[in-house]
C-alpha positions as MATLAB code, in Angstrom:
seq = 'XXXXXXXXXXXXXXXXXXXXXXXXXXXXXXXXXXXXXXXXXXXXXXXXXXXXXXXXXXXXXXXXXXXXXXXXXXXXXXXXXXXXXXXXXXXXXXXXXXXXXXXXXXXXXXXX';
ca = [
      17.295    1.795   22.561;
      19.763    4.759   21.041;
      22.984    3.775   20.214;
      25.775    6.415   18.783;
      27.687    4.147   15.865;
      31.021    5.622   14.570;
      31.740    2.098   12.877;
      29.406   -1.202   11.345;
      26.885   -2.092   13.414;
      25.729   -5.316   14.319;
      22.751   -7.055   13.651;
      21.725   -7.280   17.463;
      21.925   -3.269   17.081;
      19.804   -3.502   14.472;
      17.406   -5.418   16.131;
      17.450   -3.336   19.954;
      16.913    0.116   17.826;
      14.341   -1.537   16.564;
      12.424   -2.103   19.802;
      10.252    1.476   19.033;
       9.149    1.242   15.430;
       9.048   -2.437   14.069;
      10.400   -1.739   10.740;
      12.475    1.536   10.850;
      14.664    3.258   12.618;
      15.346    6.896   13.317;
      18.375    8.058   12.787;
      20.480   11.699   13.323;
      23.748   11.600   11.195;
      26.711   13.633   11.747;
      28.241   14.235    8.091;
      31.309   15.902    9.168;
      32.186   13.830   12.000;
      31.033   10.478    9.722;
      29.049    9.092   13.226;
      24.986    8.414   13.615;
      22.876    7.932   16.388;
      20.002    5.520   16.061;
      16.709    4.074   17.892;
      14.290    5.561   20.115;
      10.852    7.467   19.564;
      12.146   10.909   18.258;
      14.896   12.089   15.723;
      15.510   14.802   18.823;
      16.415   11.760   20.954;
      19.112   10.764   18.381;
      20.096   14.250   18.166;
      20.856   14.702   21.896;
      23.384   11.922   22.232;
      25.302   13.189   19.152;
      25.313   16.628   20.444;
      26.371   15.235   24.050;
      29.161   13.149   21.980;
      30.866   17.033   20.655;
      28.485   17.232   17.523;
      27.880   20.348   16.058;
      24.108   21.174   15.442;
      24.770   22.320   11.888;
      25.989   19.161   10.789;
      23.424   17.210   11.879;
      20.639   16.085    9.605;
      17.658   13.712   10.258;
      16.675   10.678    8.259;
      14.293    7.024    8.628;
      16.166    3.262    8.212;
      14.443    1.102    6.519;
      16.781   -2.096    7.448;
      15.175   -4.947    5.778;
      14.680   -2.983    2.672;
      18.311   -0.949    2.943;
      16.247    2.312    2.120;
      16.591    6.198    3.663;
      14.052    8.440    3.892;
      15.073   11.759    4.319;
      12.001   13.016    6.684;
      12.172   14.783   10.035;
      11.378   17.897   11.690;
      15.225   18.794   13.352;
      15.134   19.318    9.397;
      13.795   22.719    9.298;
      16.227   24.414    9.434;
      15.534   28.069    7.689;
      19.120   29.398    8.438;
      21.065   26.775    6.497;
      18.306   26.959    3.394;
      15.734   23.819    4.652;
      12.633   25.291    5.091;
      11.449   21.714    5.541;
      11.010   18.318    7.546;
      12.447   16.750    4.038;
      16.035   17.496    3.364;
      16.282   19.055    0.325;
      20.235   19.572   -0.720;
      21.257   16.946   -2.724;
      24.555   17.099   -1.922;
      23.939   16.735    1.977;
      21.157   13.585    0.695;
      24.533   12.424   -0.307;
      26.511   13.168    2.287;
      23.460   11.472    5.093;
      23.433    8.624    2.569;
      26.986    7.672    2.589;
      27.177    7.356    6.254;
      24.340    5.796    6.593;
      25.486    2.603    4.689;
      28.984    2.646    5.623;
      27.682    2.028    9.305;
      24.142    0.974    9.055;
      24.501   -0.808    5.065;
      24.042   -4.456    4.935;
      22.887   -5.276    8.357;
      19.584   -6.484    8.819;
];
């Protein structure tokens, strides 16, 4: 299940964007808007309900959960992005790591 987040989630959010992967979660965050989209099979699931939700594609940047260990990978392929200077499925800007980071546990952080 996908859910769009603009605030904490819960721990029975946790557990439904879950139901794909047993251990991780893909997730789509919007670092201008501060929301993220979670669950399902693809990070170009997540994607689509933050761009349906009045996200801009450029601020959009794709990332793995790891809820039971609280850690981010910053893999996916709506990565590559040549245009904006990621020529790769890992995002390389620091700052943006940053920026995908810090939204990530103010709405995902803590919840297991």
């Amino acid at each position: 299940m996908i859910h769009l987040l603009k605030e904490k989630t819960t721990s029975v959010q946790i557990q439904e964007m879950l139901d794909r992967y047993e251990n991780m979660i893909k997730i789509v965050v919007d670092i201008r808007r501060r929301a993220l989209s979670g669950g399902g099979e693809m990070h170009a699931d997540c994607e689509s309900v933050l761009l349906d939700d009045g996200s801009e594609q450029d601020d959009l940047w794709g990332a793995n959960w790891y809820p039971n260990e609280q850690r981010i990978e910053f893999e996916s392929l709506i990565n590559i992005r040549p245009r904006l200077g990621n020529r790769s499925i890992v995002l390389q800007d620091e700052n943006l790591r940053r920026q995908v980071e810090a939204v990530t546990q103010e709405i995902l952080g803590g919840v297991k």
